[in-house]
Amino acid sequence: MKALVKEAAGPGFVLKNVPVPTIRDDEVLIKVRRAGVCGTDVHIYEWDDWARGRVKPPIVVGHEFAGDVVEGRCLLCRTGNAHVCPFTRIIGVDRDGCFAEYIAMPAVNVWHLDANVSYDIGGIHDPMGNAFHTALTADIPGSTVLVTGCGPIGIFAVGICKAAGASRIIASDVNDRRLALARSMGAHDVVHPGEAEAAVKAVTDGLGVDVVLEMSGVPSAIHQAFALVRVGGRVQMLGIPAKPMEVNFATEVIFKGITIYGVVGRRMYDTWHQMTRFLRSGEFDPTPVITHRFPLEQADEAMHVIKSGEAGKVIFEIA
Amino acid sequence: MKALVKEAAGPGFVLKNVPVPTIRDDEVLIKVRRAGVCGTDVHIYEWDDWARGRVKPPIVVGHEFAGDVVEGRCLLCRTGNAHVCPFTRIIGVDRDGCFAEYIAMPAVNVWHLDANVSYDIGGIHDPMGNAFHTALTADIPGSTVLVTGCGPIGIFAVGICKAAGASRIIASDVNDRRLALARSMGAHDVVHPGEAEAAVKAVTDGLGVDVVLEMSGVPSAIHQAFALVRVGGRVQMLGIPAKPMEVNFATEVIFKGITIYGVVGRRMYDTWHQMTRFLRSGEFDPTPVITHRFPLEQADEAMHVIKSGEAGKVIFEIA
Amino acid sequence: MKALVKEAAGPGFVLKNVPVPTIRDDEVLIKVRRAGVCGTDVHIYEWDDWARGRVKPPIVVGHEFAGDVVEGRCLLCRTGNAHVCPFTRIIGVDRDGCFAEYIAMPAVNVWHLDANVSYDIGGIHDPMGNAFHTALTADIPGSTVLVTGCGPIGIFAVGICKAAGASRIIASDVNDRRLALARSMGAHDVVHPGEAEAAVKAVTDGLGVDVVLEMSGVPSAIHQAFALVRVGGRVQMLGIPAKPMEVNFATEVIFKGITIYGVVGRRMYDTWHQMTRFLRSGEFDPTPVITHRFPLEQADEAMHVIKSGEAGKVIFEIA
Amino acid sequence: MKALVKEAAGPGFVLKNVPVPTIRDDEVLIKVRRAGVCGTDVHIYEWDDWARGRVKPPIVVGHEFAGDVVEGRCLLCRTGNAHVCPFTRIIGVDRDGCFAEYIAMPAVNVWHLDANVSYDIGGIHDPMGNAFHTALTADIPGSTVLVTGCGPIGIFAVGICKAAGASRIIASDVNDRRLALARSMGAHDVVHPGEAEAAVKAVTDGLGVDVVLEMSGVPSAIHQAFALVRVGGRVQMLGIPAKPMEVNFATEVIFKGITIYGVVGRRMYDTWHQMTRFLRSGEFDPTPVITHRFPLEQADEAMHVIKSGEAGKVIFEIA
């Protein structure tokens, strides 16, 4: 094919025949139709100081273009649907998962852990990520926070709010073991749902909390979230209600001027980066949330203890 | 290796020996150390309605884990430096570029164009992306905007501000052809630098503009940006000054309470998505900015016209 | 009382007896307990260039302090409740309103209109403010927008989205006159509610719109808002449902990762400032929305036409 | 004058003659020209449940209007310049200040302190406000932060970053007493300027800190801020350089893609509210920063100790 080539260290380009590129598994071959000429190309053409220090001839030049994909092994890219690709192959759901001695992962999905982060903590980055995303997409420093529901993600969220400077954290759950874990992660007040309103009113001049993290999915907790958040506050909804429920949007949402954020998953690299920084600071330690450990051989026992409602986070020790 | 497998459509998991996974070019092999057990795993274990509709046995289960990378062909991932990878292999600078009939591209970098977007417009997505990122990381709807410097990216930015509802756009340049292009893209006022202050004062009650897009890199234009932005306003700096210059941070920046944003590149997919939406609306048409077209054979002419300072955007027509 | 006084143009302060200050209606008298000394005080003490140009002796110095309010005519301030004051005395609801030849207003609430803004447009700044706040607290430039409900505020919002660079605006209502107004304000598509889904799918690759402005308060429209906003999109709720309704938070909100914002009122000065800028640009003209004008003598007729559902905005012409 | 009046508890309005309103010192009299009719007016007209519970007849109705200011004692409002008023009369600079036994203050400026906030802490809300505004307009939770300059505001900022969950705080100053104060407020590392680069590199994998708070105004510290902030990071500039300095915008700002925010003052009520929440949480205690206390009689001593560079915050004890 024809190509404009920077052949050697000196001014100018040469138009010459070169082989059509071969592609790797993760590349596509594109027939170029139009290409823009940028000031950067002029620098390379002129062979100025910057070009001399950066470009290694021989090389085909140009970086602005449009064309047709003529060969590519990735179906999604050929159909212009690359953007939905990440959502369709969840490990352990849609492709082989990690309850095994080895797993193959796309390199781009690997997140490198600091040397001092244990495998235990590494192994729970996924649910901690949900907790970080839920907490830190609200404005936590200085805020008063109500956490309704103290399963593992709710308890992580308590610790994150504590490390991020929440001025008051009220954690609510029906289970006293979980409340004890929430207390150990930094909750100032731990209450049963029936006591939440009084606790919130007492520490917010009766105005309600700045932020509610709704981690239970229980309808009465969702109504409590709307009732106990202050005017103009924010409700983060992570807990998933099992079925439709009745809501008074006028009094529960609109007249209060609140924002509701439906939390699904987490931001890929932004959230991992946030977690890494919190773990480094030493002010957030999720270790107490891990209450049970099993080998793969005891999968049934692991399922059983989760279903009992008494567990914090349960993990497999594999190697 | 050992793995916990969902073998068939029904409750439970089976621990069994399966082959260690083979990996593709873009994957790594990980020795799993710890794995968290999630409510999702319980759903799959129980084989409830959701699991029945989503999971296709046989499959290894589990999706929360940490471990060691034991095999992987990507150096950057092995060293935990994947995040800097995108910056190191620019096409046409660090690897073969697009001034050629064909180019090999990582599939993940491909952006699918709408059927009605011409190759001409497709070919200039890169510099338009700079313009979109520069303009739309400021708050443009309703704002008064000064654009200092009307090279191709500055002119694109004028058109973007127009489409995004800027209430007044003043474009400044030394070259009348470029000012005419800026006018055709929607600038309300086109001025030479010496007239910019009077033009800004006249349309802002003497207060200064809400936003300055500094696209020239000329020191006098940078001082003008600081002088003509209003108190609390925003200066986006894309133009690159050739050398250090003197600045009075007290009077030009701090006492004015302004924000300065240094623009380098653009956000990968967010910016492409924004551009696609603007192109679809039909209210932003960059076509007039393309002033010259050449075949690859006339590379020297293309370089010449850019260096003359009289051109808008210059492109190669390749196929 | 004792006070530290800058008596004359020169270095130093003098401690001397001066009269206790008298206060105006909108001031309070404070007994000072502690006062911080700032670098600014040092400048004044030293009588440097800055101080010489700014300070006019004789003057009591100091600006950081805490103390006790000993006299003040404003009840709210004396009880520490100044922050709730703005919400409690709405004109025409809690104190005398504007359907009259004259009205007394707190000076601080006055917003000065540009000379070329008509009284007609000035008179409807309040509901336009709701529309601006509803539209522009979402990210409109380049976005696809569905407006459900084309009463006056909905129609204003259509025009604002148009001026702010929405790439596609679909307006939905049951009333054809209102749809015609929405079309004249810039809606690309005007549809009856039963046609909204098809219209949205057709222009968004089936993904749903980036933003829904829910201006009707009708339960079926609210469900449509959740159904037709894209994953990760935003629903602004201004319309007020008359009673509770059933919602499936799991499928309508959480799995879609959307944000819901309950809109009540508008930001005082920020919103007025935005409106002023849009009116100046000439790209937003709300005039067509005013469909009926009456003298005060025809108040009954004004009420009647609003209740008929056929009116855009109705105004009184008073002087 | 004519006015539309809700005379009694029941449906309808009555047009009747009522006295022209008298105005207070802080009010203006407006001749009404146009008034919009809102759904709220219809509710009051109809005398529905909401109106019955809220409106107390007799009252003139209407709340959307435009007209002419015909009488008003406030010069700024008469000239449409109310928005610049707050900046022109600083206490202790432009009008009598607080180094005195009593001070008259506009009631609207009063911020009510919690009962458990001491006069000492109350008296330094002004400079603490600068520190809060400087720190919390950046994203602090989890961030690495470099504070260059440990005068009182810099030291406050260290404590605020600590309470807000910064993962690592490096404080830099030439004075060891100030560094000791910074350490006591929570800095993880305290260094002399010549050691700052090594300290930053050591704790950020060599990438630089997420945020720099530049509190010194010293040119070498400003260059250090640009050099030691990471790519895409944020520099908050509060310290005021005494004169112009040379900057390389290309390498120090643009290629790094950083944001610079010039800090002047603080947000009036938002910042006070933030401070109140942090003080309530007990995790931010500014008391150690107050190093010297004087009666008004020792003003010269107060000036002297500040100029020595050895003091933290200096206050007057007045009553």
PDB file of N, CA, C and O in Angstrom, chain C residues 253-284:
ATOM      1  N   VAL C 253     -35.114   2.399  38.590  1.00  0.00           N
ATOM      2  CA  VAL C 253     -34.121   3.367  39.089  1.00  0.00           C
ATOM      3  C   VAL C 253     -32.731   2.741  39.281  1.00  0.00           C
ATOM      4  O   VAL C 253     -31.750   3.189  38.697  1.00  0.00           O
ATOM      5  N   ILE C 254     -32.648   1.684  40.095  1.00  0.00           N
ATOM      6  CA  ILE C 254     -31.328   1.214  40.531  1.00  0.00           C
ATOM      7  C   ILE C 254     -30.570   0.519  39.408  1.00  0.00           C
ATOM      8  O   ILE C 254     -29.436   0.887  39.092  1.00  0.00           O
ATOM      9  N   PHE C 255     -31.185  -0.490  38.759  1.00  0.00           N
ATOM     10  CA  PHE C 255     -30.458  -1.198  37.699  1.00  0.00           C
ATOM     11  C   PHE C 255     -30.126  -0.255  36.532  1.00  0.00           C
ATOM     12  O   PHE C 255     -29.212  -0.530  35.761  1.00  0.00           O
ATOM     13  N   LYS C 256     -30.876   0.828  36.403  1.00  0.00           N
ATOM     14  CA  LYS C 256     -30.582   1.783  35.332  1.00  0.00           C
ATOM     15  C   LYS C 256     -29.527   2.804  35.751  1.00  0.00           C
ATOM     16  O   LYS C 256     -29.052   3.579  34.921  1.00  0.00           O
ATOM     17  N   GLY C 257     -29.187   2.841  37.030  1.00  0.00           N
ATOM     18  CA  GLY C 257     -28.128   3.751  37.472  1.00  0.00           C
ATOM     19  C   GLY C 257     -28.461   5.211  37.214  1.00  0.00           C
ATOM     20  O   GLY C 257     -27.572   6.017  36.958  1.00  0.00           O
ATOM     21  N   ILE C 258     -29.741   5.574  37.315  1.00  0.00           N
ATOM     22  CA  ILE C 258     -30.124   6.950  36.988  1.00  0.00           C
ATOM     23  C   ILE C 258     -30.088   7.850  38.211  1.00  0.00           C
ATOM     24  O   ILE C 258     -30.049   7.394  39.356  1.00  0.00           O
ATOM     25  N   THR C 259     -30.091   9.145  37.958  1.00  0.00           N
ATOM     26  CA  THR C 259     -30.196  10.153  38.999  1.00  0.00           C
ATOM     27  C   THR C 259     -31.543  10.853  38.855  1.00  0.00           C
ATOM     28  O   THR C 259     -31.935  11.216  37.746  1.00  0.00           O
ATOM     29  N   ILE C 260     -32.224  11.018  39.980  1.00  0.00           N
ATOM     30  CA  ILE C 260     -33.508  11.721  40.006  1.00  0.00           C
ATOM     31  C   ILE C 260     -33.325  12.987  40.827  1.00  0.00           C
ATOM     32  O   ILE C 260     -32.775  12.935  41.920  1.00  0.00           O
ATOM     33  N   TYR C 261     -33.787  14.131  40.315  1.00  0.00           N
ATOM     34  CA  TYR C 261     -33.659  15.370  41.078  1.00  0.00           C
ATOM     35  C   TYR C 261     -35.049  15.962  41.273  1.00  0.00           C
ATOM     36  O   TYR C 261     -35.747  16.262  40.296  1.00  0.00           O
ATOM     37  N   GLY C 262     -35.465  16.112  42.508  1.00  0.00           N
ATOM     38  CA  GLY C 262     -36.746  16.731  42.824  1.00  0.00           C
ATOM     39  C   GLY C 262     -36.580  18.242  42.812  1.00  0.00           C
ATOM     40  O   GLY C 262     -35.819  18.784  43.600  1.00  0.00           O
ATOM     41  N   VAL C 263     -37.292  18.921  41.906  1.00  0.00           N
ATOM     42  CA  VAL C 263     -37.089  20.360  41.713  1.00  0.00           C
ATOM     43  C   VAL C 263     -38.115  21.134  42.521  1.00  0.00           C
ATOM     44  O   VAL C 263     -39.319  21.000  42.300  1.00  0.00           O
ATOM     45  N   VAL C 264     -37.641  21.958  43.431  1.00  0.00           N
ATOM     46  CA  VAL C 264     -38.538  22.846  44.158  1.00  0.00           C
ATOM     47  C   VAL C 264     -37.959  24.253  44.046  1.00  0.00           C
ATOM     48  O   VAL C 264     -36.816  24.504  44.405  1.00  0.00           O
ATOM     49  N   GLY C 265     -38.726  25.147  43.457  1.00  0.00           N
ATOM     50  CA  GLY C 265     -38.272  26.531  43.300  1.00  0.00           C
ATOM     51  C   GLY C 265     -37.096  26.646  42.358  1.00  0.00           C
ATOM     52  O   GLY C 265     -36.995  25.981  41.337  1.00  0.00           O
ATOM     53  N   ARG C 266     -36.164  27.509  42.715  1.00  0.00           N
ATOM     54  CA  ARG C 266     -35.032  27.806  41.853  1.00  0.00           C
ATOM     55  C   ARG C 266     -33.974  28.464  42.728  1.00  0.00           C
ATOM     56  O   ARG C 266     -34.286  28.917  43.828  1.00  0.00           O
ATOM     57  N   ARG C 267     -32.735  28.537  42.250  1.00  0.00           N
ATOM     58  CA  ARG C 267     -31.706  29.247  42.995  1.00  0.00           C
ATOM     59  C   ARG C 267     -31.940  30.744  42.796  1.00  0.00           C
ATOM     60  O   ARG C 267     -32.137  31.200  41.673  1.00  0.00           O
ATOM     61  N   MET C 268     -31.854  31.515  43.866  1.00  0.00           N
ATOM     62  CA  MET C 268     -32.251  32.920  43.803  1.00  0.00           C
ATOM     63  C   MET C 268     -31.500  33.668  42.709  1.00  0.00           C
ATOM     64  O   MET C 268     -32.046  34.026  41.684  1.00  0.00           O
ATOM     65  N   TYR C 269     -30.234  33.925  42.924  1.00  0.00           N
ATOM     66  CA  TYR C 269     -29.555  34.857  42.034  1.00  0.00           C
ATOM     67  C   TYR C 269     -28.852  34.163  40.889  1.00  0.00           C
ATOM     68  O   TYR C 269     -28.770  34.685  39.788  1.00  0.00           O
ATOM     69  N   ASP C 270     -28.403  32.944  41.131  1.00  0.00           N
ATOM     70  CA  ASP C 270     -27.781  32.186  40.044  1.00  0.00           C
ATOM     71  C   ASP C 270     -28.749  32.004  38.883  1.00  0.00           C
ATOM     72  O   ASP C 270     -28.391  32.192  37.723  1.00  0.00           O
ATOM     73  N   THR C 271     -29.981  31.626  39.212  1.00  0.00           N
ATOM     74  CA  THR C 271     -30.948  31.372  38.146  1.00  0.00           C
ATOM     75  C   THR C 271     -31.327  32.668  37.433  1.00  0.00           C
ATOM     76  O   THR C 271     -31.435  32.710  36.212  1.00  0.00           O
ATOM     77  N   TRP C 272     -31.524  33.763  38.189  1.00  0.00           N
ATOM     78  CA  TRP C 272     -31.834  35.042  37.520  1.00  0.00           C
ATOM     79  C   TRP C 272     -30.701  35.444  36.583  1.00  0.00           C
ATOM     80  O   TRP C 272     -30.942  35.974  35.492  1.00  0.00           O
ATOM     81  N   HIS C 273     -29.480  35.209  37.021  1.00  0.00           N
ATOM     82  CA  HIS C 273     -28.328  35.591  36.202  1.00  0.00           C
ATOM     83  C   HIS C 273     -28.310  34.773  34.902  1.00  0.00           C
ATOM     84  O   HIS C 273     -28.110  35.318  33.815  1.00  0.00           O
ATOM     85  N   GLN C 274     -28.554  33.473  35.005  1.00  0.00           N
ATOM     86  CA  GLN C 274     -28.632  32.618  33.820  1.00  0.00           C
ATOM     87  C   GLN C 274     -29.697  33.124  32.845  1.00  0.00           C
ATOM     88  O   GLN C 274     -29.462  33.203  31.640  1.00  0.00           O
ATOM     89  N   MET C 275     -30.872  33.455  33.390  1.00  0.00           N
ATOM     90  CA  MET C 275     -31.962  33.916  32.533  1.00  0.00           C
ATOM     91  C   MET C 275     -31.579  35.180  31.804  1.00  0.00           C
ATOM     92  O   MET C 275     -31.863  35.354  30.619  1.00  0.00           O
ATOM     93  N   THR C 276     -30.951  36.099  32.534  1.00  0.00           N
ATOM     94  CA  THR C 276     -30.552  37.367  31.928  1.00  0.00           C
ATOM     95  C   THR C 276     -29.632  37.115  30.741  1.00  0.00           C
ATOM     96  O   THR C 276     -29.780  37.712  29.672  1.00  0.00           O
ATOM     97  N   ARG C 277     -28.683  36.184  30.905  1.00  0.00           N
ATOM     98  CA  ARG C 277     -27.755  35.892  29.819  1.00  0.00           C
ATOM     99  C   ARG C 277     -28.467  35.283  28.618  1.00  0.00           C
ATOM    100  O   ARG C 277     -28.182  35.624  27.470  1.00  0.00           O
ATOM    101  N   PHE C 278     -29.410  34.385  28.857  1.00  0.00           N
ATOM    102  CA  PHE C 278     -30.134  33.773  27.733  1.00  0.00           C
ATOM    103  C   PHE C 278     -31.007  34.811  27.026  1.00  0.00           C
ATOM    104  O   PHE C 278     -31.122  34.802  25.797  1.00  0.00           O
ATOM    105  N   LEU C 279     -31.643  35.688  27.808  1.00  0.00           N
ATOM    106  CA  LEU C 279     -32.490  36.704  27.181  1.00  0.00           C
ATOM    107  C   LEU C 279     -31.634  37.648  26.341  1.00  0.00           C
ATOM    108  O   LEU C 279     -32.029  38.070  25.256  1.00  0.00           O
ATOM    109  N   ARG C 280     -30.427  37.981  26.838  1.00  0.00           N
ATOM    110  CA  ARG C 280     -29.545  38.865  26.083  1.00  0.00           C
ATOM    111  C   ARG C 280     -29.121  38.256  24.756  1.00  0.00           C
ATOM    112  O   ARG C 280     -28.953  38.958  23.772  1.00  0.00           O
ATOM    113  N   SER C 281     -28.901  36.951  24.730  1.00  0.00           N
ATOM    114  CA  SER C 281     -28.382  36.316  23.515  1.00  0.00           C
ATOM    115  C   SER C 281     -29.405  36.364  22.397  1.00  0.00           C
ATOM    116  O   SER C 281     -29.052  36.228  21.226  1.00  0.00           O
ATOM    117  N   GLY C 282     -30.686  36.526  22.753  1.00  0.00           N
ATOM    118  CA  GLY C 282     -31.723  36.574  21.735  1.00  0.00           C
ATOM    119  C   GLY C 282     -32.111  35.199  21.221  1.00  0.00           C
ATOM    120  O   GLY C 282     -33.027  35.076  20.417  1.00  0.00           O
ATOM    121  N   GLU C 283     -31.436  34.135  21.708  1.00  0.00           N
ATOM    122  CA  GLU C 283     -31.775  32.808  21.193  1.00  0.00           C
ATOM    123  C   GLU C 283     -32.886  32.143  22.003  1.00  0.00           C
ATOM    124  O   GLU C 283     -33.385  31.090  21.630  1.00  0.00           O
ATOM    125  N   PHE C 284     -33.266  32.753  23.100  1.00  0.00           N
ATOM    126  CA  PHE C 284     -34.419  32.263  23.862  1.00  0.00           C
ATOM    127  C   PHE C 284     -35.419  33.401  23.989  1.00  0.00           C
ATOM    128  O   PHE C 284     -35.118  34.426  24.602  1.00  0.00           O
TER     129      PHE C 284
END
